[in-house]
Tab-separated table of C-alpha atoms in Angstrom:
chain	number	residue	atom	x	y	z
A	1	UNK	CA	-0.120	-0.097	-0.168
A	2	UNK	CA	1.334	4.039	-0.688
A	3	UNK	CA	1.085	6.222	2.262
A	4	UNK	CA	-0.867	8.779	-0.499
A	5	UNK	CA	-3.181	7.244	-3.789
A	6	UNK	CA	-5.947	9.098	-5.881
A	7	UNK	CA	-9.423	8.071	-5.302
A	8	UNK	CA	-11.309	9.200	-7.389
A	9	UNK	CA	-15.376	9.717	-7.950
A	10	UNK	CA	-17.380	9.574	-10.794
A	11	UNK	CA	-20.580	10.403	-10.342
A	12	UNK	CA	-23.581	9.198	-12.575
A	13	UNK	CA	-26.468	12.171	-13.285
A	14	UNK	CA	-29.842	11.349	-12.594
A	15	UNK	CA	-31.649	11.914	-16.344
A	16	UNK	CA	-33.072	15.844	-16.397
A	17	UNK	CA	-30.937	16.727	-13.624
A	18	UNK	CA	-27.751	17.988	-15.781
A	19	UNK	CA	-26.607	20.886	-15.321
A	20	UNK	CA	-25.128	21.830	-18.750
A	21	UNK	CA	-21.387	23.242	-18.778
A	22	UNK	CA	-18.460	23.555	-21.173
A	23	UNK	CA	-16.647	20.152	-21.692
A	24	UNK	CA	-14.043	19.601	-19.811
A	25	UNK	CA	-13.177	21.989	-17.563
A	26	UNK	CA	-11.065	21.770	-14.977
A	27	UNK	CA	-11.071	23.060	-11.547
A	28	UNK	CA	-7.931	23.921	-9.169
A	29	UNK	CA	-8.907	24.272	-5.532
A	30	UNK	CA	-7.020	26.871	-3.788
A	31	UNK	CA	-8.306	24.859	-0.258
A	32	UNK	CA	-7.816	21.034	0.702
A	33	UNK	CA	-9.744	18.358	2.981
A	34	UNK	CA	-10.692	18.173	6.198
A	35	UNK	CA	-9.010	14.285	5.645
A	36	UNK	CA	-5.621	16.116	4.017
A	37	UNK	CA	-2.432	15.754	5.763
A	38	UNK	CA	-0.550	19.693	4.594
A	39	UNK	CA	2.100	18.265	2.963
A	40	UNK	CA	-0.344	16.190	0.195
A	41	UNK	CA	-1.295	18.862	-3.279
A	42	UNK	CA	-4.035	20.262	-3.488
A	43	UNK	CA	-7.602	18.787	-3.912
A	44	UNK	CA	-7.636	18.576	-8.743
A	45	UNK	CA	-11.798	18.554	-9.257
A	46	UNK	CA	-12.024	17.437	-12.482
A	47	UNK	CA	-16.207	17.778	-13.999
A	48	UNK	CA	-16.834	15.410	-18.321
A	49	UNK	CA	-19.804	15.822	-19.774
A	50	UNK	CA	-20.279	15.097	-23.344
A	51	UNK	CA	-19.277	17.909	-26.156
A	52	UNK	CA	-22.695	17.796	-27.772
A	53	UNK	CA	-24.857	17.889	-24.044
A	54	UNK	CA	-27.117	21.318	-24.294
A	55	UNK	CA	-25.237	22.950	-28.070
A	56	UNK	CA	-27.981	25.279	-29.513
A	57	UNK	CA	-29.058	23.836	-33.394
A	58	UNK	CA	-28.213	19.591	-32.342
A	59	UNK	CA	-30.422	16.960	-34.563
A	60	UNK	CA	-32.644	15.085	-32.835
A	61	UNK	CA	-30.623	11.624	-33.433
A	62	UNK	CA	-28.499	13.746	-30.736
A	63	UNK	CA	-31.071	14.140	-28.588
A	64	UNK	CA	-32.617	10.499	-28.566
A	65	UNK	CA	-28.659	9.398	-28.479
A	66	UNK	CA	-28.649	11.538	-24.900
A	67	UNK	CA	-31.946	10.446	-23.514
A	68	UNK	CA	-31.010	6.435	-24.259
A	69	UNK	CA	-27.512	7.056	-22.579
A	70	UNK	CA	-28.254	9.756	-19.881
A	71	UNK	CA	-27.346	7.600	-16.791
A	72	UNK	CA	-23.476	6.892	-18.523
A	73	UNK	CA	-23.034	11.111	-17.606
A	74	UNK	CA	-19.674	11.311	-15.474
A	75	UNK	CA	-19.004	13.722	-13.265
A	76	UNK	CA	-15.536	12.910	-11.671
A	77	UNK	CA	-13.631	14.319	-8.187
A	78	UNK	CA	-10.790	13.131	-7.394
A	79	UNK	CA	-9.319	13.061	-3.929
A	80	UNK	CA	-6.485	12.248	-2.567
A	81	UNK	CA	-6.212	10.737	0.876
A	82	UNK	CA	-4.440	8.250	2.845
A	83	UNK	CA	-4.902	4.762	0.832
A	84	UNK	CA	-3.518	3.208	4.974
A	85	UNK	CA	-6.080	5.165	6.817
A	86	UNK	CA	-8.965	3.946	5.105
A	87	UNK	CA	-7.764	0.552	5.276
A	88	UNK	CA	-7.796	0.351	8.696
A	89	UNK	CA	-11.182	1.098	9.338
A	90	UNK	CA	-12.778	-0.849	6.340
A	91	UNK	CA	-12.881	-3.765	5.110
A	92	UNK	CA	-13.926	-2.551	1.407
A	93	UNK	CA	-11.081	-0.194	1.386
A	94	UNK	CA	-8.094	-2.287	3.102
A	95	UNK	CA	-9.483	-4.977	-0.160
A	96	UNK	CA	-9.788	-2.701	-2.123
A	97	UNK	CA	-6.114	-1.300	-1.736
A	98	UNK	CA	-4.820	-5.025	-1.686
A	99	UNK	CA	-6.333	-6.790	-4.303
A	100	UNK	CA	-4.489	-5.532	-7.653
A	101	UNK	CA	-3.255	-2.126	-6.583
A	102	UNK	CA	-0.236	-3.294	-4.597
A	103	UNK	CA	0.694	-5.942	-7.989
A	104	UNK	CA	0.520	-3.121	-9.681
A	105	UNK	CA	1.308	-0.484	-8.468
A	106	UNK	CA	-1.406	1.600	-8.992
A	107	UNK	CA	-2.016	4.955	-7.231
A	108	UNK	CA	-5.665	5.611	-8.491
A	109	UNK	CA	-8.888	3.413	-7.019
A	110	UNK	CA	-12.261	4.637	-8.727
A	111	UNK	CA	-15.498	4.702	-6.489
A	112	UNK	CA	-18.949	4.647	-8.322
A	113	UNK	CA	-21.923	6.940	-6.886
A	114	UNK	CA	-24.986	8.725	-7.538
A	115	UNK	CA	-25.228	12.554	-7.419
A	116	UNK	CA	-27.299	11.878	-4.304
A	117	UNK	CA	-24.828	9.943	-2.358
A	118	UNK	CA	-21.905	11.966	-2.879
A	119	UNK	CA	-22.215	14.442	0.102
A	120	UNK	CA	-22.841	11.111	1.951
A	121	UNK	CA	-19.856	9.767	0.981
A	122	UNK	CA	-17.397	12.671	1.822
A	123	UNK	CA	-18.695	13.002	5.489
A	124	UNK	CA	-17.532	9.183	5.909
A	125	UNK	CA	-13.926	10.472	4.135
A	126	UNK	CA	-13.904	12.797	6.753
A	127	UNK	CA	-14.901	10.545	9.290
A	128	UNK	CA	-12.624	7.780	8.728
A	129	UNK	CA	-9.807	10.390	9.336
A	130	UNK	CA	-10.887	12.684	12.153
A	131	UNK	CA	-13.857	10.208	14.103
A	132	UNK	CA	-16.343	12.985	13.234
A	133	UNK	CA	-19.623	13.976	11.261
A	134	UNK	CA	-20.384	17.483	11.250
A	135	UNK	CA	-23.762	17.335	10.559
A	136	UNK	CA	-26.485	16.408	13.348
A	137	UNK	CA	-30.026	16.086	9.973
A	138	UNK	CA	-31.936	12.979	10.043
A	139	UNK	CA	-32.097	12.310	6.538
A	140	UNK	CA	-28.326	12.724	6.240
A	141	UNK	CA	-27.016	10.721	8.510
A	142	UNK	CA	-29.628	8.336	7.774
A	143	UNK	CA	-27.418	8.185	4.261
A	144	UNK	CA	-23.963	8.830	5.760
A	145	UNK	CA	-25.544	5.237	7.220
A	146	UNK	CA	-25.678	3.803	4.405
A	147	UNK	CA	-22.731	4.643	3.266
A	148	UNK	CA	-21.538	2.912	6.006
A	149	UNK	CA	-22.540	0.103	5.397
A	150	UNK	CA	-21.959	-0.320	1.663
A	151	UNK	CA	-18.063	0.601	2.638
A	152	UNK	CA	-18.072	-1.437	6.015
A	153	UNK	CA	-17.135	1.018	7.983
A	154	UNK	CA	-18.989	-0.248	10.603
A	155	UNK	CA	-17.931	2.410	13.293
A	156	UNK	CA	-19.536	4.786	11.394
A	157	UNK	CA	-22.753	2.784	11.642
A	158	UNK	CA	-22.396	2.665	15.356
A	159	UNK	CA	-21.241	6.117	15.543
A	160	UNK	CA	-24.173	7.228	13.251
A	161	UNK	CA	-26.773	4.916	15.096
A	162	UNK	CA	-25.847	6.906	18.491
A	163	UNK	CA	-26.653	10.545	16.626
A	164	UNK	CA	-29.722	9.409	15.560
A	165	UNK	CA	-31.355	7.693	18.648
A	166	UNK	CA	-30.024	11.105	21.038
A	167	UNK	CA	-32.234	13.037	18.151
A	168	UNK	CA	-36.290	13.712	18.734
A	169	UNK	CA	-37.692	10.548	16.632
A	170	UNK	CA	-40.971	10.862	15.217
A	171	UNK	CA	-43.028	7.968	14.054
A	172	UNK	CA	-42.055	8.572	10.247
A	173	UNK	CA	-38.402	8.186	11.254
A	174	UNK	CA	-39.703	5.321	14.093
A	175	UNK	CA	-40.721	2.713	10.688
A	176	UNK	CA	-38.161	3.756	8.422
A	177	UNK	CA	-35.305	2.435	11.625
A	178	UNK	CA	-36.790	-0.650	12.032
A	179	UNK	CA	-36.937	-1.518	8.458
A	180	UNK	CA	-32.394	-0.286	8.356
A	181	UNK	CA	-31.879	-3.979	9.333
A	182	UNK	CA	-33.383	-5.781	5.229
A	183	UNK	CA	-32.119	-2.771	3.667
A	184	UNK	CA	-27.699	-3.082	5.316
A	185	UNK	CA	-25.369	-6.369	5.369
A	186	UNK	CA	-24.325	-5.263	9.169
A	187	UNK	CA	-28.018	-5.038	10.983
A	188	UNK	CA	-25.956	-5.419	13.649
A	189	UNK	CA	-24.116	-1.494	13.793
A	190	UNK	CA	-27.515	-0.486	14.502
A	191	UNK	CA	-29.265	-2.917	16.712
A	192	UNK	CA	-29.053	-0.272	19.566
A	193	UNK	CA	-31.166	2.036	16.691
A	194	UNK	CA	-33.975	-0.046	16.469
A	195	UNK	CA	-34.371	-1.424	20.033
A	196	UNK	CA	-34.962	2.120	20.210
A	197	UNK	CA	-37.598	2.897	17.495
A	198	UNK	CA	-39.297	-0.122	18.619
A	199	UNK	CA	-39.280	1.146	22.466
A	200	UNK	CA	-40.740	4.578	20.711
A	201	UNK	CA	-43.947	2.991	18.644
A	202	UNK	CA	-44.362	1.149	21.822
A	203	UNK	CA	-44.158	3.597	24.365
A	204	UNK	CA	-46.307	6.360	22.142
A	205	UNK	CA	-48.513	3.659	21.246
A	206	UNK	CA	-49.142	2.102	24.577
A	207	UNK	CA	-53.227	2.755	25.151
A	208	UNK	CA	-54.751	1.223	21.366
A	209	UNK	CA	-58.248	3.343	21.937
A	210	UNK	CA	-56.242	6.270	22.818
A	211	UNK	CA	-54.673	5.541	19.146
A	212	UNK	CA	-56.129	3.036	17.232
A	213	UNK	CA	-57.048	5.308	14.521
A	214	UNK	CA	-53.783	6.502	13.514
A	215	UNK	CA	-52.585	2.531	15.045
A	216	UNK	CA	-54.500	1.370	12.098
A	217	UNK	CA	-52.517	3.117	9.458
A	218	UNK	CA	-48.459	1.457	10.876
A	219	UNK	CA	-47.592	-0.912	8.928
A	220	UNK	CA	-46.859	-4.712	10.077
A	221	UNK	CA	-43.141	-3.470	11.627
A	222	UNK	CA	-44.652	-0.942	13.928
A	223	UNK	CA	-48.000	-3.326	15.159
A	224	UNK	CA	-44.798	-5.995	15.854
A	225	UNK	CA	-43.013	-3.429	17.834
A	226	UNK	CA	-46.146	-2.256	19.889
A	227	UNK	CA	-47.248	-6.377	19.960
A	228	UNK	CA	-44.583	-6.887	21.923
A	229	UNK	CA	-44.310	-4.695	25.148
A	230	UNK	CA	-45.289	-5.683	28.024
A	231	UNK	CA	-47.306	-2.346	29.173
A	232	UNK	CA	-49.286	-2.036	26.218
A	233	UNK	CA	-53.108	-0.245	28.114
A	234	UNK	CA	-55.441	-1.783	26.581
A	235	UNK	CA	-58.834	-3.486	28.961
A	236	UNK	CA	-57.528	-7.355	28.014
A	237	UNK	CA	-55.806	-9.495	26.030
A	238	UNK	CA	-59.355	-10.001	24.140
A	239	UNK	CA	-59.250	-6.489	23.285
A	240	UNK	CA	-55.737	-7.165	21.141
A	241	UNK	CA	-56.844	-10.662	19.727
A	242	UNK	CA	-59.959	-8.108	18.458
A	243	UNK	CA	-57.218	-5.218	17.803
A	244	UNK	CA	-55.253	-7.565	15.597
A	245	UNK	CA	-57.467	-8.924	13.832
A	246	UNK	CA	-59.622	-6.180	12.664
A	247	UNK	CA	-55.930	-4.655	12.385
A	248	UNK	CA	-55.050	-7.789	9.433
A	249	UNK	CA	-58.688	-6.730	7.711
A	250	UNK	CA	-57.532	-3.969	7.164
A	251	UNK	CA	-53.881	-4.217	5.383
A	252	UNK	CA	-54.504	-7.074	3.751
A	253	UNK	CA	-57.649	-8.012	1.698
A	254	UNK	CA	-56.199	-11.808	-0.131
A	255	UNK	CA	-57.682	-13.770	3.131
A	256	UNK	CA	-54.389	-16.268	2.125
A	257	UNK	CA	-51.642	-13.437	2.841
A	258	UNK	CA	-53.488	-12.369	5.655
A	259	UNK	CA	-53.832	-16.116	7.489
A	260	UNK	CA	-49.694	-15.951	6.695
A	261	UNK	CA	-49.450	-12.761	8.115
A	262	UNK	CA	-51.822	-13.951	10.815
A	263	UNK	CA	-49.870	-16.899	11.618
A	264	UNK	CA	-46.552	-16.203	11.324
A	265	UNK	CA	-46.106	-12.347	12.601
A	266	UNK	CA	-48.801	-11.453	14.633
A	267	UNK	CA	-50.968	-14.880	16.422
A	268	UNK	CA	-47.334	-15.243	18.299
A	269	UNK	CA	-47.578	-11.837	19.455
A	270	UNK	CA	-51.151	-12.408	21.324
A	271	UNK	CA	-50.863	-13.661	24.725
A	272	UNK	CA	-53.525	-16.267	24.402
A	273	UNK	CA	-53.544	-17.039	27.907
A	274	UNK	CA	-54.882	-13.963	29.449
A	275	UNK	CA	-57.973	-14.046	27.114
A	276	UNK	CA	-61.368	-15.242	28.591
A	277	UNK	CA	-62.599	-18.631	27.831
A	278	UNK	CA	-66.015	-16.999	26.217
A	279	UNK	CA	-63.513	-15.372	23.554
A	280	UNK	CA	-60.873	-18.101	22.673
A	281	UNK	CA	-64.079	-20.360	21.765
A	282	UNK	CA	-64.730	-17.334	19.018
A	283	UNK	CA	-60.521	-17.751	18.157
A	284	UNK	CA	-61.535	-21.918	17.080
A	285	UNK	CA	-64.390	-21.084	14.406
A	286	UNK	CA	-62.410	-17.883	12.863
A	287	UNK	CA	-61.868	-18.023	9.613
A	288	UNK	CA	-59.133	-15.415	9.022
A	289	UNK	CA	-57.270	-17.805	11.459
A	290	UNK	CA	-55.787	-21.724	10.074
A	291	UNK	CA	-57.476	-23.906	11.837
A	292	UNK	CA	-54.931	-26.456	13.422
A	293	UNK	CA	-53.124	-22.796	13.892
A	294	UNK	CA	-56.052	-22.063	16.346
A	295	UNK	CA	-57.138	-25.404	18.211
A	296	UNK	CA	-53.454	-25.316	19.335
A	297	UNK	CA	-52.651	-21.780	21.344
A	298	UNK	CA	-56.626	-22.174	22.419
A	299	UNK	CA	-55.415	-25.774	24.495
A	300	UNK	CA	-52.148	-24.785	25.498
A	301	UNK	CA	-54.097	-21.325	26.778
A	302	UNK	CA	-56.078	-24.126	28.703
A	303	UNK	CA	-53.461	-26.145	29.322
A	304	UNK	CA	-52.405	-22.737	31.358
A	305	UNK	CA	-55.018	-22.123	32.828
A	306	UNK	CA	-55.992	-24.789	34.645
A	307	UNK	CA	-51.210	-25.443	35.590
A	308	UNK	CA	-50.450	-25.110	39.358
A	309	UNK	CA	-50.114	-22.087	39.802
A	310	UNK	CA	-46.373	-22.138	40.639
A	311	UNK	CA	-45.911	-23.925	37.042
A	312	UNK	CA	-47.870	-20.444	35.410
A	313	UNK	CA	-45.475	-18.122	37.593
A	314	UNK	CA	-42.513	-20.556	36.005
A	315	UNK	CA	-43.339	-19.740	32.406
A	316	UNK	CA	-44.566	-16.424	33.226
A	317	UNK	CA	-40.673	-15.768	34.261
A	318	UNK	CA	-38.620	-18.253	31.372
A	319	UNK	CA	-37.328	-16.664	29.072
A	320	UNK	CA	-37.976	-18.897	26.500
A	321	UNK	CA	-41.456	-18.333	27.095
A	322	UNK	CA	-41.439	-15.203	29.405
A	323	UNK	CA	-43.238	-13.145	25.911
A	324	UNK	CA	-46.457	-16.064	25.465
A	325	UNK	CA	-47.070	-15.767	29.528
A	326	UNK	CA	-46.892	-13.190	30.698
A	327	UNK	CA	-49.491	-10.230	32.037
A	328	UNK	CA	-49.714	-6.326	29.958
A	329	UNK	CA	-50.967	-3.956	31.735
A	330	UNK	CA	-54.445	-4.648	31.236
A	331	UNK	CA	-57.074	-2.401	32.615
A	332	UNK	CA	-59.255	-4.739	33.889
A	333	UNK	CA	-57.492	-6.941	36.303
A	334	UNK	CA	-57.699	-11.412	34.283
A	335	UNK	CA	-59.620	-14.340	36.085
A	336	UNK	CA	-59.871	-17.951	36.400
A	337	UNK	CA	-63.793	-19.082	36.380
A	338	UNK	CA	-65.502	-22.518	36.817
A	339	UNK	CA	-67.997	-22.904	35.612
A	340	UNK	CA	-70.674	-25.274	36.751
A	341	UNK	CA	-73.927	-26.462	35.479
A	342	UNK	CA	-75.629	-28.969	37.516
A	343	UNK	CA	-77.352	-28.679	40.036
A	344	UNK	CA	-77.622	-25.199	39.490
A	345	UNK	CA	-75.637	-23.084	37.404
A	346	UNK	CA	-72.744	-21.624	38.976
A	347	UNK	CA	-69.263	-20.536	38.712
A	348	UNK	CA	-65.969	-19.673	40.944
A	349	UNK	CA	-63.852	-16.227	40.383
A	350	UNK	CA	-60.060	-16.224	41.240
A	351	UNK	CA	-58.460	-13.036	41.481
A	352	UNK	CA	-55.931	-12.243	42.716
A	353	UNK	CA	-53.909	-8.697	42.579
A	354	UNK	CA	-50.219	-8.314	43.939
A	355	UNK	CA	-49.377	-5.953	46.890
A	356	UNK	CA	-47.692	-3.978	45.398
A	357	UNK	CA	-51.364	-3.544	43.997
A	358	UNK	CA	-53.437	-2.804	46.777
A	359	UNK	CA	-51.111	0.239	47.487
A	360	UNK	CA	-51.376	1.658	44.482
A	361	UNK	CA	-55.376	1.130	45.717
A	362	UNK	CA	-54.535	3.636	48.920
A	363	UNK	CA	-56.219	6.454	49.530
A	364	UNK	CA	-59.435	5.920	47.626
A	365	UNK	CA	-58.261	3.510	43.913
A	366	UNK	CA	-60.225	1.167	42.400
A	367	UNK	CA	-59.449	-2.242	40.408
A	368	UNK	CA	-62.724	-4.009	38.216
A	369	UNK	CA	-61.879	-7.521	36.801
A	370	UNK	CA	-62.985	-8.998	33.441
A	371	UNK	CA	-66.349	-9.800	32.944
A	372	UNK	CA	-67.389	-13.155	33.291
A	373	UNK	CA	-70.573	-15.145	32.361
A	374	UNK	CA	-72.872	-17.078	34.682
A	375	UNK	CA	-76.467	-17.744	32.778
A	376	UNK	CA	-75.260	-15.682	30.096
A	377	UNK	CA	-75.872	-12.463	32.603
A	378	UNK	CA	-72.046	-10.753	32.773
A	379	UNK	CA	-70.323	-9.934	36.159
A	380	UNK	CA	-67.696	-8.890	37.666
A	381	UNK	CA	-65.565	-8.126	41.032
A	382	UNK	CA	-64.405	-4.310	42.355
A	383	UNK	CA	-61.533	-3.984	45.411
A	384	UNK	CA	-61.744	-0.936	46.658
A	385	UNK	CA	-60.188	1.167	49.660
A	386	UNK	CA	-62.388	2.294	51.066
A	387	UNK	CA	-63.508	4.651	54.073
A	388	UNK	CA	-65.044	2.722	56.120
A	389	UNK	CA	-68.136	4.785	57.547
A	390	UNK	CA	-68.210	3.874	61.328
A	391	UNK	CA	-64.709	3.859	62.326
A	392	UNK	CA	-63.436	6.531	59.845
A	393	UNK	CA	-59.942	4.942	58.884
A	394	UNK	CA	-59.245	3.478	55.431
A	395	UNK	CA	-60.042	-0.620	54.756
A	396	UNK	CA	-60.378	-2.668	51.943
A	397	UNK	CA	-63.583	-3.730	50.246
A	398	UNK	CA	-64.272	-6.283	47.761
A	399	UNK	CA	-67.806	-5.835	45.342
A	400	UNK	CA	-69.536	-7.876	42.984
A	401	UNK	CA	-71.477	-5.803	39.603
A	402	UNK	CA	-73.951	-7.294	37.247
A	403	UNK	CA	-72.673	-5.440	33.282
A	404	UNK	CA	-75.734	-5.622	31.920
A	405	UNK	CA	-77.785	-1.827	32.083
A	406	UNK	CA	-81.634	-2.343	31.823
A	407	UNK	CA	-84.762	-4.356	33.781
A	408	UNK	CA	-83.544	-7.602	33.603
A	409	UNK	CA	-82.855	-8.711	37.018
A	410	UNK	CA	-81.614	-11.675	38.423
A	411	UNK	CA	-81.099	-13.358	42.166
A	412	UNK	CA	-77.714	-14.799	43.048
A	413	UNK	CA	-75.750	-16.214	45.831
A	414	UNK	CA	-72.604	-15.319	46.840
A	415	UNK	CA	-69.756	-15.914	49.065
A	416	UNK	CA	-67.052	-14.453	49.617
A	417	UNK	CA	-63.469	-15.878	50.444
A	418	UNK	CA	-59.648	-15.190	51.249
A	419	UNK	CA	-56.964	-18.067	51.462
A	420	UNK	CA	-55.296	-16.933	54.880
A	421	UNK	CA	-51.664	-18.216	55.868
A	422	UNK	CA	-50.133	-19.933	57.672
A	423	UNK	CA	-52.732	-22.443	56.356
A	424	UNK	CA	-52.604	-20.786	53.221
A	425	UNK	CA	-57.011	-22.801	53.601
A	426	UNK	CA	-59.834	-20.118	51.803
A	427	UNK	CA	-61.503	-18.716	54.283
A	428	UNK	CA	-64.632	-17.456	54.083
A	429	UNK	CA	-65.100	-14.499	54.662
A	430	UNK	CA	-69.322	-12.530	53.947
A	431	UNK	CA	-71.653	-14.780	51.619
A	432	UNK	CA	-75.481	-13.083	51.081
A	433	UNK	CA	-78.358	-12.953	48.838
A	434	UNK	CA	-78.462	-10.181	46.179
A	435	UNK	CA	-80.995	-9.555	43.385
A	436	UNK	CA	-79.187	-7.966	40.640
A	437	UNK	CA	-80.605	-5.089	38.004
A	438	UNK	CA	-77.755	-3.881	34.969
A	439	UNK	CA	-75.227	-1.675	36.839
A	440	UNK	CA	-76.062	-3.031	40.620
A	441	UNK	CA	-73.674	-4.251	42.590
A	442	UNK	CA	-72.855	-5.871	46.181
A	443	UNK	CA	-69.695	-6.564	48.038
A	444	UNK	CA	-68.449	-5.112	51.613
A	445	UNK	CA	-66.118	-1.669	53.111
A	446	UNK	CA	-64.057	-3.906	54.913
A	447	UNK	CA	-63.975	-7.083	54.020
A	448	UNK	CA	-61.428	-8.112	56.176
A	449	UNK	CA	-62.644	-5.470	58.960
A	450	UNK	CA	-59.415	-4.293	60.198
A	451	UNK	CA	-58.190	-1.316	58.832
A	452	UNK	CA	-55.361	-0.254	55.792
A	453	UNK	CA	-52.926	-0.502	57.970
A	454	UNK	CA	-52.825	-3.629	59.340
A	455	UNK	CA	-53.997	-5.150	56.181
A	456	UNK	CA	-51.270	-4.430	54.344
A	457	UNK	CA	-47.977	-4.375	56.694
A	458	UNK	CA	-45.233	-7.070	56.676
A	459	UNK	CA	-47.064	-9.865	58.713
A	460	UNK	CA	-50.751	-9.458	56.949
A	461	UNK	CA	-52.537	-12.654	57.262
A	462	UNK	CA	-53.487	-12.299	53.523
A	463	UNK	CA	-50.648	-11.893	51.221
A	464	UNK	CA	-49.365	-15.291	49.972
A	465	UNK	CA	-45.421	-14.167	48.165
A	466	UNK	CA	-46.158	-10.969	47.924
A	467	UNK	CA	-50.501	-12.200	46.507
A	468	UNK	CA	-53.856	-11.736	47.984
A	469	UNK	CA	-56.376	-14.212	46.736
A	470	UNK	CA	-59.602	-13.240	46.375
A	471	UNK	CA	-62.508	-15.964	45.474
A	472	UNK	CA	-65.848	-15.285	44.290
A	473	UNK	CA	-68.132	-17.559	44.074
A	474	UNK	CA	-71.986	-17.330	42.498
A	475	UNK	CA	-74.751	-19.991	42.593
A	476	UNK	CA	-78.499	-19.157	40.722
A	477	UNK	CA	-81.011	-20.433	42.002
A	478	UNK	CA	-84.264	-18.999	39.972
A	479	UNK	CA	-84.315	-17.732	36.671
């Protein structure tokens, strides 16, 4: 390798963008580029154009020839460089300067680029010498990143990625960054940037209900980033499934293509184990899904629901299965429900609340469960932090409500219970009979008959491994 060589930049111009100039003009530059050594010769820029272009009186044949061959018009720029420096930073330049040039004592190497790539390449060469870039414009930084990938300058790719992460991100820029791995050869160098783009989209659109119309127009890669989030704020996993089906139907009109996208890209991001049994039955009947895949997803979900609690926790914390089984930030807490139809319509609903969730209820918060159904009626549980009306202290309350509003009424025998230490068995707290009409609820403002501080204390009898286990048993004896 020579200490200094000449790099020729041949800039290919697009049709209609060529600026007519006198032929064979040589421009001597008085200033040196930022990456030149002080003992180098001044940079010489030579711009070449065909002598027939731009002259008056040309016949139609010349114009036709120009139109056909315009993509081959070149403007050449010569730059003095240190081949050793470029080769040290780039495997591409190492091979360029090693293969053939060394043996032939050749002093010139030629790069052919489009006119739109020139600014990015000049910035790249400057970075190789100085380790710095002179721009913070997102569009140019992205061009430099692509140019760095083309010429295998990983250090510049990482630098561009870092600068882009430090700039304000938009939905449009985040979607561009998500597409980078498919358009570059060294995707690992921009992994932090694509991760940041995924995080941005997941945070911005975590409330699917609030941004539903906008999210419906986001492409597949963005939807995947949003659905991967554990912090997605949705009523339940049922709502996630409904959104996925709605989005796929809007984006893919062909049944085969829609089924392929759902099966390979989107359904693996739906957490079927936290869907209600009522919705799982609808999954089996959905014509947009592959029947075999739908059956397996529902079967796995039901097996998870029937599994022992310690096995469920293990699946939710295992690296390989956590995404499939971890609960999101649901607005309505999931329930485990067991239904019986004999001798009377009956169901048992289990609601688990973490200590932190209960702590956030103080002083007047509420947590609602997902809906569950008995004899065609929808019910829900709600946990409250109340003010005890008689003793004037805060306490924990539990209520049972009926969803449907209107004139429908149903009489329900109910019982509330909670697991207690040290036995770990469920102990009945209250039972009663209540005739529900739509929108009504029944419950107890002080379920455990103790003040809030005693309920939340470290030695509380009601938290087992940091979890409060509640049970509501409902029976309808008269329909």
